[in-house]
XYZ file of C-alpha atoms in Angstrom:
663
model
C 131.436 115.881 -34.257
C 129.377 114.113 -31.688
C 128.502 110.479 -31.582
C 125.046 109.703 -30.294
C 124.492 106.283 -28.830
C 120.904 105.049 -28.872
C 119.626 101.900 -27.360
C 116.431 100.235 -28.429
C 114.265 98.403 -26.044
C 113.183 95.109 -27.584
C 109.517 94.391 -27.736
C 108.391 91.969 -25.085
C 108.142 88.398 -26.221
C 104.658 86.875 -26.582
C 105.180 84.777 -23.413
C 106.145 87.909 -21.474
C 103.117 89.780 -22.796
C 100.925 86.842 -21.803
C 102.168 87.064 -18.217
C 102.114 90.871 -17.950
C 98.910 91.846 -19.743
C 97.281 88.660 -20.970
C 95.551 85.797 -19.241
C 98.711 85.035 -17.230
C 98.294 88.341 -15.350
C 95.097 87.045 -13.713
C 95.594 85.611 -10.201
C 92.944 82.928 -10.863
C 94.999 81.642 -13.814
C 98.258 81.615 -11.861
C 96.783 79.759 -8.890
C 95.107 77.234 -11.178
C 98.376 76.608 -13.011
C 100.223 76.191 -9.720
C 97.590 73.756 -8.437
C 97.730 71.723 -11.626
C 101.535 71.588 -11.598
C 101.575 70.472 -7.963
C 98.907 67.808 -8.653
C 100.882 66.488 -11.612
C 104.053 66.395 -9.547
C 102.282 64.572 -6.730
C 100.846 62.046 -9.119
C 104.252 61.345 -10.696
C 105.844 60.977 -7.275
C 103.105 58.562 -6.150
C 103.375 56.427 -9.310
C 107.176 56.418 -9.095
C 107.071 54.962 -5.567
C 108.432 58.029 -3.791
C 108.045 58.325 0.002
C 104.461 58.966 1.076
C 105.397 62.157 2.860
C 106.627 63.641 -0.454
C 103.520 63.102 -2.561
C 101.262 63.919 0.378
C 103.097 67.240 0.714
C 102.681 67.964 -3.003
C 98.971 67.131 -2.919
C 98.388 69.284 0.177
C 100.222 72.150 -1.554
C 97.819 71.640 -4.474
C 94.963 71.951 -1.947
C 96.348 75.261 -0.728
C 97.071 76.724 -4.193
C 93.768 75.827 -5.790
C 91.473 75.689 -2.820
C 92.134 78.830 -0.824
C 90.151 81.098 -3.178
C 86.965 78.960 -3.529
C 87.246 78.206 0.178
C 87.403 81.884 1.019
C 84.471 82.559 -1.320
C 82.523 79.808 0.375
C 83.234 81.215 3.828
C 82.113 84.665 2.697
C 78.907 83.114 1.381
C 78.496 81.311 4.673
C 78.798 84.670 6.441
C 75.826 85.757 4.360
C 73.980 82.624 5.517
C 74.239 80.735 2.250
C 76.076 77.532 1.305
C 77.520 77.120 -2.139
C 79.188 74.287 -3.973
C 82.661 75.873 -3.643
C 82.665 75.355 0.138
C 81.091 71.908 -0.356
C 83.847 70.832 -2.745
C 86.578 72.083 -0.416
C 84.968 70.255 2.501
C 84.674 67.072 0.448
C 88.333 67.366 -0.597
C 89.390 67.828 3.021
C 87.220 64.889 4.056
C 88.838 62.731 1.344
C 92.298 63.644 2.688
C 91.141 62.866 6.230
C 90.450 59.235 5.345
C 93.503 58.810 3.089
C 91.969 59.631 -0.331
C 94.122 62.678 -0.887
C 94.390 62.073 -4.655
C 90.640 62.340 -5.145
C 90.453 65.566 -3.156
C 93.354 67.116 -5.111
C 91.687 66.209 -8.407
C 88.520 67.932 -7.292
C 90.452 71.039 -6.321
C 92.175 71.179 -9.746
C 88.814 70.895 -11.558
C 87.341 73.803 -9.628
C 90.441 76.009 -9.873
C 90.601 75.501 -13.639
C 86.916 76.315 -14.039
C 87.351 79.583 -12.136
C 90.399 80.491 -14.230
C 88.577 79.982 -17.507
C 85.701 82.194 -16.353
C 88.176 84.933 -15.348
C 89.928 84.741 -18.738
C 86.601 85.061 -20.612
C 85.645 88.113 -18.528
C 88.995 89.813 -19.112
C 88.912 89.265 -22.869
C 85.426 90.759 -23.167
C 86.414 93.845 -21.123
C 89.555 94.376 -23.230
C 87.588 94.148 -26.468
C 84.970 96.629 -25.286
C 87.778 99.096 -24.511
C 89.420 98.505 -27.921
C 86.150 99.234 -29.704
C 86.451 102.866 -28.728
C 89.560 103.039 -30.938
C 87.264 102.904 -33.982
C 86.387 106.530 -33.426
C 89.343 108.877 -34.170
C 90.970 110.812 -31.335
C 91.058 114.052 -33.293
C 88.933 115.881 -35.829
C 89.340 118.970 -38.005
C 86.875 121.629 -36.846
C 86.000 124.543 -39.137
C 85.567 128.032 -37.741
C 83.015 130.579 -38.948
C 85.539 131.969 -41.387
C 86.502 128.527 -42.711
C 89.734 128.335 -40.689
C 90.769 124.813 -39.690
C 91.521 123.705 -36.123
C 92.562 120.174 -35.034
C 90.674 119.366 -31.829
C 89.953 116.312 -29.693
C 86.958 114.385 -31.106
C 85.636 113.919 -27.594
C 85.379 117.695 -27.226
C 83.152 118.284 -30.251
C 79.808 119.838 -29.479
C 76.469 119.663 -31.236
C 76.479 122.250 -34.007
C 80.207 122.177 -34.722
C 81.238 121.695 -38.350
C 84.085 119.292 -39.125
C 86.025 118.584 -42.316
C 86.506 114.916 -43.240
C 89.194 114.369 -45.877
C 89.378 111.320 -48.171
C 90.352 108.150 -46.348
C 89.784 109.587 -42.827
C 87.507 108.179 -40.169
C 84.543 110.403 -39.389
C 84.945 111.974 -35.967
C 81.318 112.384 -34.910
C 77.726 111.539 -35.767
C 76.215 114.231 -37.954
C 74.726 115.330 -41.247
C 76.612 116.251 -44.400
C 76.507 119.988 -45.147
C 78.562 119.947 -48.342
C 80.538 117.551 -50.472
C 79.936 114.113 -51.918
C 81.675 110.841 -51.202
C 81.157 107.182 -50.521
C 81.383 106.062 -46.878
C 82.142 102.583 -45.603
C 79.786 102.198 -42.666
C 79.916 98.415 -42.318
C 80.989 98.697 -38.680
C 77.637 100.350 -37.852
C 75.052 99.017 -40.287
C 76.757 95.912 -41.660
C 76.212 97.008 -45.265
C 78.643 95.250 -47.596
C 79.013 98.272 -49.931
C 80.047 101.860 -49.239
C 77.102 104.229 -49.241
C 77.014 107.386 -51.368
C 76.721 110.488 -49.188
C 75.797 114.017 -50.170
C 74.323 117.103 -48.493
C 71.617 116.146 -45.993
C 72.708 112.519 -45.493
C 73.512 111.144 -42.023
C 77.014 109.845 -41.196
C 78.376 108.015 -38.131
C 81.482 108.351 -36.019
C 84.089 105.680 -36.710
C 83.009 105.032 -40.310
C 85.550 105.481 -43.112
C 85.234 108.250 -45.694
C 85.926 107.385 -49.322
C 87.388 109.524 -52.104
C 85.574 112.806 -51.538
C 85.812 115.499 -48.890
C 82.828 116.082 -46.605
C 81.732 118.900 -44.345
C 79.687 117.494 -41.486
C 77.592 119.262 -38.862
C 77.797 117.405 -35.521
C 74.401 116.237 -34.195
C 75.433 114.162 -31.153
C 78.130 114.556 -28.485
C 80.844 111.872 -28.286
C 79.137 110.093 -25.400
C 75.934 109.554 -27.456
C 77.333 108.431 -30.842
C 76.188 105.130 -32.281
C 79.629 103.609 -31.625
C 79.495 104.732 -27.975
C 76.003 103.237 -27.658
C 77.326 99.923 -29.030
C 79.960 99.852 -26.280
C 77.298 100.642 -23.649
C 74.933 97.973 -24.924
C 77.612 95.262 -24.886
C 78.620 96.193 -21.342
C 74.984 96.281 -20.199
C 74.192 92.935 -21.795
C 77.256 91.391 -20.122
C 76.236 92.773 -16.748
C 72.538 91.912 -16.831
C 72.435 88.705 -18.843
C 71.668 85.954 -16.329
C 74.458 83.397 -16.178
C 73.129 80.009 -17.179
C 74.398 77.497 -14.668
C 75.215 73.830 -14.910
C 72.719 71.413 -13.352
C 74.784 70.775 -10.223
C 75.065 74.556 -9.620
C 71.328 74.999 -9.816
C 70.746 72.653 -6.906
C 73.956 73.410 -5.007
C 72.291 75.393 -2.177
C 69.827 72.726 -1.121
C 72.234 69.821 -1.741
C 74.975 71.585 0.238
C 72.722 72.193 3.221
C 71.391 68.619 3.256
C 74.839 67.069 2.894
C 76.467 69.194 5.622
C 73.534 68.644 7.988
C 73.563 64.892 7.376
C 77.334 64.643 7.882
C 77.154 66.549 11.181
C 74.188 64.428 12.315
C 76.055 61.189 11.519
C 78.961 62.409 13.591
C 77.115 63.920 16.557
C 74.078 61.679 17.093
C 76.031 58.408 17.489
C 78.187 60.143 20.122
C 75.027 60.741 22.152
C 74.345 57.038 22.008
C 77.800 56.160 23.276
C 79.522 55.370 19.946
C 83.280 55.922 20.075
C 84.491 59.162 18.459
C 86.677 57.334 15.941
C 83.841 55.109 14.736
C 81.442 58.052 14.516
C 83.984 60.145 12.578
C 84.757 57.286 10.189
C 81.030 56.802 9.477
C 80.529 60.535 8.907
C 83.569 60.760 6.622
C 82.406 57.717 4.708
C 79.037 59.400 4.204
C 80.745 62.616 3.023
C 82.767 60.690 0.474
C 79.938 58.602 -0.962
C 77.491 61.541 -0.913
C 79.916 64.124 -2.318
C 78.915 65.249 -5.804
C 82.197 64.253 -7.451
C 80.417 61.799 -9.709
C 77.686 64.322 -10.405
C 80.239 66.953 -11.385
C 82.004 64.468 -13.634
C 78.662 63.297 -14.993
C 78.078 66.829 -16.196
C 81.514 67.968 -17.314
C 83.072 65.180 -19.439
C 80.268 65.017 -22.060
C 80.246 68.806 -22.375
C 84.035 69.108 -22.454
C 84.321 66.231 -24.900
C 81.742 67.912 -27.124
C 83.745 71.162 -26.904
C 86.951 69.352 -27.909
C 85.245 67.568 -30.839
C 83.591 70.760 -32.057
C 86.964 72.529 -31.834
C 88.649 69.957 -34.045
C 85.959 70.586 -36.676
C 86.073 74.365 -36.718
C 83.751 75.450 -33.910
C 85.219 77.057 -30.784
C 82.705 76.719 -27.929
C 83.946 78.787 -25.018
C 82.636 76.872 -22.020
C 80.471 73.964 -20.840
C 77.778 76.466 -19.932
C 77.702 77.599 -23.571
C 77.340 74.016 -24.740
C 74.239 73.728 -22.545
C 72.891 76.968 -23.985
C 73.367 75.679 -27.526
C 71.418 72.530 -26.622
C 68.463 74.706 -25.580
C 68.248 76.833 -28.751
C 64.788 76.924 -30.347
C 65.225 79.792 -32.831
C 68.243 80.922 -34.905
C 68.725 84.445 -36.198
C 71.240 85.323 -38.906
C 73.059 88.504 -39.820
C 73.358 88.937 -43.599
C 76.622 90.513 -44.706
C 79.643 88.385 -43.896
C 77.469 85.691 -42.324
C 74.978 84.350 -44.859
C 76.987 86.058 -47.556
C 80.712 86.425 -48.255
C 80.677 90.124 -47.383
C 81.988 91.493 -50.679
C 80.254 92.363 -53.986
C 80.436 90.227 -57.099
C 79.313 91.019 -60.625
C 76.022 89.147 -61.013
C 74.690 90.579 -64.316
C 75.866 92.695 -67.259
C 72.900 93.988 -69.287
C 73.888 95.554 -72.650
C 71.493 98.334 -73.729
C 70.030 98.677 -77.208
C 72.129 101.798 -77.822
C 75.313 99.719 -77.358
C 75.403 99.209 -81.091
C 75.898 95.449 -80.942
C 78.891 95.535 -78.615
C 79.463 92.055 -77.107
C 79.134 91.611 -73.344
C 82.786 90.584 -72.994
C 83.902 93.678 -74.910
C 81.821 95.901 -72.644
C 83.183 94.103 -69.572
C 86.737 94.594 -70.805
C 86.192 98.352 -71.284
C 84.512 98.677 -67.881
C 87.233 96.698 -66.058
C 89.989 98.658 -67.788
C 88.422 101.930 -66.621
C 88.042 100.592 -63.087
C 91.584 99.264 -62.699
C 92.661 102.411 -60.842
C 89.656 102.486 -58.554
C 89.757 101.534 -54.890
C 85.955 101.227 -54.627
C 84.667 97.699 -53.855
C 82.326 97.834 -56.863
C 85.228 98.698 -59.106
C 87.336 95.878 -57.723
C 84.409 93.482 -58.271
C 84.149 94.444 -61.941
C 87.901 93.937 -62.453
C 87.754 90.574 -60.660
C 84.880 89.436 -62.857
C 86.826 90.237 -66.022
C 89.854 88.356 -64.790
C 87.771 85.355 -63.715
C 86.321 85.177 -67.240
C 89.766 85.514 -68.836
C 88.864 88.758 -70.600
C 92.026 90.687 -71.603
C 92.055 94.280 -70.349
C 93.201 97.094 -72.653
C 95.257 99.958 -71.304
C 93.464 102.937 -69.809
C 94.633 106.563 -69.643
C 93.350 109.700 -67.969
C 91.804 107.900 -65.013
C 89.765 110.184 -62.766
C 87.785 109.301 -59.653
C 84.654 111.389 -59.266
C 83.682 111.417 -55.554
C 80.107 110.302 -55.104
C 79.679 109.655 -58.842
C 82.077 107.001 -60.120
C 85.122 106.884 -62.385
C 86.148 108.150 -65.819
C 88.966 106.956 -68.109
C 89.905 106.748 -71.783
C 90.156 103.199 -73.137
C 90.926 102.286 -76.801
C 90.063 105.821 -77.840
C 86.685 105.807 -76.065
C 85.649 107.847 -73.052
C 84.332 105.325 -70.528
C 82.320 106.515 -67.534
C 81.020 104.194 -64.797
C 78.996 105.346 -61.852
C 75.819 105.536 -59.840
C 72.755 105.813 -62.110
C 71.242 108.439 -59.785
C 74.269 110.688 -60.234
C 74.938 109.970 -63.936
C 71.482 109.808 -65.510
C 69.664 112.968 -66.470
C 65.937 113.521 -66.393
C 65.807 113.028 -70.165
C 67.476 109.608 -70.024
C 65.806 106.919 -72.172
C 62.976 105.041 -70.481
C 64.466 101.634 -71.358
C 67.679 102.538 -69.486
C 65.709 103.576 -66.385
C 63.638 100.389 -66.621
C 66.756 98.148 -66.564
C 68.207 100.082 -63.618
C 64.918 99.841 -61.706
C 64.601 96.133 -62.440
C 68.070 95.357 -61.072
C 67.600 97.523 -57.999
C 64.189 96.069 -57.247
C 65.737 92.575 -57.316
C 68.304 93.608 -54.686
C 71.296 94.363 -56.880
C 73.472 97.483 -56.830
C 73.077 98.941 -60.303
C 76.072 100.631 -61.992
C 75.647 102.499 -65.282
C 78.302 102.394 -68.027
C 78.578 105.227 -70.532
C 80.648 105.047 -73.718
C 81.444 108.450 -75.274
C 78.568 109.958 -73.294
C 75.921 107.380 -74.213
C 74.646 104.656 -71.819
C 75.644 101.243 -73.181
C 75.230 98.793 -70.279
C 73.947 98.378 -66.741
C 75.982 96.191 -64.397
C 74.234 94.477 -61.485
C 76.401 93.697 -58.464
C 75.417 91.804 -55.324
C 76.934 90.087 -52.345
C 77.282 86.353 -52.929
C 75.735 83.641 -50.722
C 78.076 81.413 -48.762
C 78.249 77.819 -49.940
C 75.809 75.653 -48.007
C 73.798 78.571 -46.617
C 70.448 77.302 -47.904
C 71.143 73.792 -46.642
C 72.148 75.086 -43.218
C 68.904 77.096 -42.981
C 66.840 74.062 -43.917
C 68.550 71.846 -41.313
C 68.129 74.475 -38.625
C 64.443 74.743 -39.430
C 64.038 71.000 -38.869
C 66.355 70.956 -35.858
C 64.611 73.712 -33.895
C 61.138 73.322 -35.313
C 61.124 77.033 -36.293
C 62.418 78.801 -39.385
C 65.404 81.134 -38.855
C 65.041 84.913 -39.049
C 67.284 87.417 -40.895
C 68.372 90.526 -38.991
C 70.375 92.983 -41.102
C 71.322 96.606 -41.333
C 71.295 96.407 -45.128
C 68.478 97.786 -47.257
C 65.244 95.743 -47.607
C 65.752 94.881 -51.304
C 69.247 93.397 -50.786
C 68.022 91.602 -47.695
C 65.055 90.135 -49.573
C 67.352 88.869 -52.371
C 69.594 86.992 -49.947
C 66.700 85.743 -47.827
C 64.972 84.320 -50.892
C 68.108 82.429 -51.905
C 68.624 81.100 -48.372
C 64.978 80.119 -47.823
C 64.257 82.602 -45.001
C 60.795 84.163 -44.881
C 61.115 86.373 -41.767
C 63.300 89.324 -42.833
C 63.975 92.430 -40.755
C 66.155 94.949 -42.602
C 67.574 98.431 -42.038
C 68.415 97.638 -38.411
C 70.954 99.576 -36.369
C 72.713 97.766 -33.493
C 70.094 98.752 -30.937
C 67.357 97.569 -33.327
C 68.986 94.125 -33.535
C 69.059 93.950 -29.751
C 65.395 94.882 -29.654
C 64.579 92.191 -32.247
C 66.431 89.541 -30.250
C 64.551 90.521 -27.091
C 61.227 90.335 -28.935
C 62.039 86.796 -29.975
C 62.977 85.929 -26.398
C 59.761 87.456 -25.087
C 57.977 85.013 -27.372
C 59.527 82.173 -25.297
C 62.235 81.463 -27.894
C 65.790 80.492 -26.879
C 67.669 82.506 -29.474
C 71.023 81.806 -31.078
C 72.313 84.738 -33.166
C 74.964 84.188 -35.864
C 76.901 87.323 -36.902
C 80.334 88.754 -37.666
C 80.474 92.565 -37.411
C 80.929 95.085 -34.627
C 77.301 96.073 -35.173
C 76.310 92.516 -34.221
C 78.180 92.510 -30.887
C 75.363 93.909 -28.700
C 72.836 91.454 -30.107
C 75.299 88.577 -29.734
C 75.797 89.469 -26.090
C 71.977 89.699 -25.596
C 71.099 86.398 -27.332
C 70.895 83.170 -25.312
C 73.772 81.908 -27.474
C 75.898 84.158 -29.706
C 77.838 82.533 -32.604
C 80.407 84.555 -34.499
C 81.983 83.916 -37.918
C 85.683 83.727 -37.086
C 87.727 84.661 -40.173
C 86.421 88.177 -40.742
C 84.814 88.747 -37.354
C 85.745 91.863 -35.389
C 87.614 91.388 -32.094
C 84.680 92.598 -30.039
C 82.309 90.306 -31.928
C 84.514 87.256 -31.340
C 84.724 87.988 -27.619
C 81.063 88.884 -27.188
C 80.092 85.608 -28.855
C 79.722 82.378 -26.936
C 80.976 80.258 -29.855
C 83.100 80.986 -32.947
C 82.863 79.316 -36.350
C 86.595 79.407 -37.156
C 86.265 78.156 -40.759
C 83.185 80.235 -41.644
C 81.221 77.118 -42.660
C 77.538 77.640 -42.015
C 76.855 73.897 -41.975
C 78.802 73.874 -38.678
C 75.912 75.759 -36.989
C 73.305 72.965 -37.179
C 76.053 70.394 -36.521
C 77.161 72.005 -33.256
C 73.538 72.396 -32.111
C 72.907 68.695 -32.780
C 76.163 67.773 -30.978
C 75.151 69.920 -27.986
C 71.826 68.097 -27.760
C 73.533 64.739 -27.847
C 75.889 65.933 -25.070
C 72.895 66.904 -23.005
C 71.381 63.446 -23.410
C 74.596 61.908 -22.132
C 74.580 64.354 -19.196
C 71.084 63.237 -18.247
C 72.099 59.553 -18.523
C 75.206 60.166 -16.449
C 73.249 62.012 -13.774
C 70.916 59.052 -13.527
C 73.889 56.680 -13.103
C 75.633 58.927 -10.566
C 72.413 59.556 -8.641
C 71.683 55.839 -8.439
C 75.156 55.046 -7.082
C 74.958 57.865 -4.519
C 71.475 56.845 -3.378
C 72.475 53.171 -2.940
C 75.723 53.948 -1.135
C 74.171 56.592 1.112
C 71.270 54.262 1.991
C 73.762 51.482 2.768
C 75.785 53.795 5.007
C 72.684 55.158 6.801
C 70.828 51.923 7.361
C 73.658 49.385 7.332
C 77.374 49.029 7.811
C 79.091 50.241 4.669
C 82.816 49.354 4.765
C 84.937 52.370 3.882
C 86.942 50.566 1.134
C 83.711 49.451 -0.499
C 82.227 52.964 -0.245
C 85.307 54.451 -1.811
C 85.314 51.752 -4.531
C 81.639 52.415 -5.296
C 82.180 56.175 -5.335
C 85.211 55.918 -7.611
C 83.556 53.298 -9.765
C 80.600 55.547 -10.502
C 83.004 58.373 -11.272
C 84.910 56.216 -13.798
C 81.699 54.973 -15.430
C 80.187 58.392 -16.008
C 83.576 59.795 -17.094
C 84.078 57.120 -19.745
C 80.474 57.461 -20.946
C 80.898 61.162 -21.475
C 84.205 60.773 -23.295
C 82.460 58.902 -26.100
C 81.868 62.290 -27.673
C 85.608 62.686 -28.245
C 85.422 60.419 -31.281
C 85.258 61.981 -34.714
C 82.232 59.773 -35.395
C 80.319 61.949 -32.909
C 80.770 64.985 -35.134
C 79.980 63.082 -38.323
C 76.804 61.808 -36.720
C 75.789 65.304 -35.626
C 76.570 66.774 -39.054
C 74.708 64.064 -40.950
C 71.795 63.441 -38.600
C 68.383 64.054 -40.240
C 66.718 67.204 -39.047
C 63.659 65.357 -37.827
C 65.782 63.072 -35.680
C 67.727 66.010 -34.294
C 64.492 67.771 -33.442
C 63.224 64.761 -31.572
C 66.356 64.837 -29.419
C 65.691 68.374 -28.377
C 63.876 69.668 -25.341
């Protein structure tokens, strides 16, 4: 007898994972955290009355931790004969320390280090999500030989012309066409359709989609590198690499401002020396100029309103990922919506039950009870919707026996002594079916419903119409967005035109583009942009990710959104409330108005103080007081958006008023 000792390695704690593989693994994040901690320690030591050497040491350590990277980046840019705001901020911070304002310089360093860390985190999350998207496609597939023998092979090694077997419940290993078999396939990840699609010989299927209850034989038509799912990955990566980064106002003018400020500072130091001014007086004047002309107030004029708007939006269910995104939202002139899971709830509901004349007077509730009883054993979304409708109406369900799922056709069961069959009209109806039955089916399908036929003992007795249900407030959100942007939204969906038209009509959208694959959505967004529109796209599925990355502002529905979609988006509606979309756009426009007001205040202070220093004798304490005073004023003005009243005002503002506040 032998005793085997096994030891289990505990899974790493969330904090450890965060440091090893999460945001904590990024050097930008670690240096920013170190700089912030040193700044906080220095501030506490200064307030507590500690010796000056102690808090000076802590502040200077903050300079080193948070400033070495932007300083190095600025020097590299200088080597390429360009000046950027990173080097300017480091120089201003050093200048502040040189005249005793070390706290101000350390604060500036912390702001810049934190900004760089947030940008690095956003980049890492997007890259990780793009890699995880490839997991949708299975690693292996069952290839069939010429004699029908089965061989498990790597999906990446499949070649055009190979035949694979896809069993019930498996993910399809390659793009191809069905050779034999019938099943329903959930391809929401590719097309965004809310319902599984019936597949039979000759139909196209996509890698990464989920097979239903039937077995399929599929001939491969594309290599792994050219599948639709692989093209989605490539499009997201390309959009992330080529999409121009919208910059904050101060960054747009940083080159010219940096050159002018550096040249003026050097001139104020060197020229007086030529006229015999003592070095100390000349240096003091130059440092005073650097302090009063440094863009600290301009940076704070821009950031507090945007950050306050981000915080307020976050408290009300909208995660805006950066200040740059808030600026992009303020510029939106056209909104595009996905359908399934965005304008709608993303799952079917029983909308109509139409008894047929041959039902023999059976009541609708009785027919629903029989249908739901037969569907209780089904895993198909339509079947679950029928059962849910019966339970919502309080209809008691009799027992069912002999349940059978018929791949690609429907279900069959015996209920209360009757044989109940429910399935696709195309598969169940024969050519000799009554004209009135075909008319009801055609009417429901033309109106955008999925029609399901119910047979009782072999005779058609009812047609059930199922459809995805609109989200609460969708029509109101569309109307407000129309007034806010001055242009009606557009619907971009991979679903069929009839289902798209049904939802668009309920939401009040006239411009409908249906049957779109992911690359088609990207093309549609670019067409809108070529028409001079600043496009915000609202979506939730993997198939929306490339278009979200391409749009000027991508907004994802958070609860059911795929990981890649959430990371490709610029903002996330965490509560899936569509009314939050016009509210956050209105809030972004108000934040921009405050930014403009703050820039005017900061610019006025800088102009007055600089003119005083150049043409008069500006005392250093007064220059510092004026500089800090302008910083406090613009900071407090921007923080007004932290109040809950700011969100209520944005959510309730009339559309015409919101439009007037736009660009």
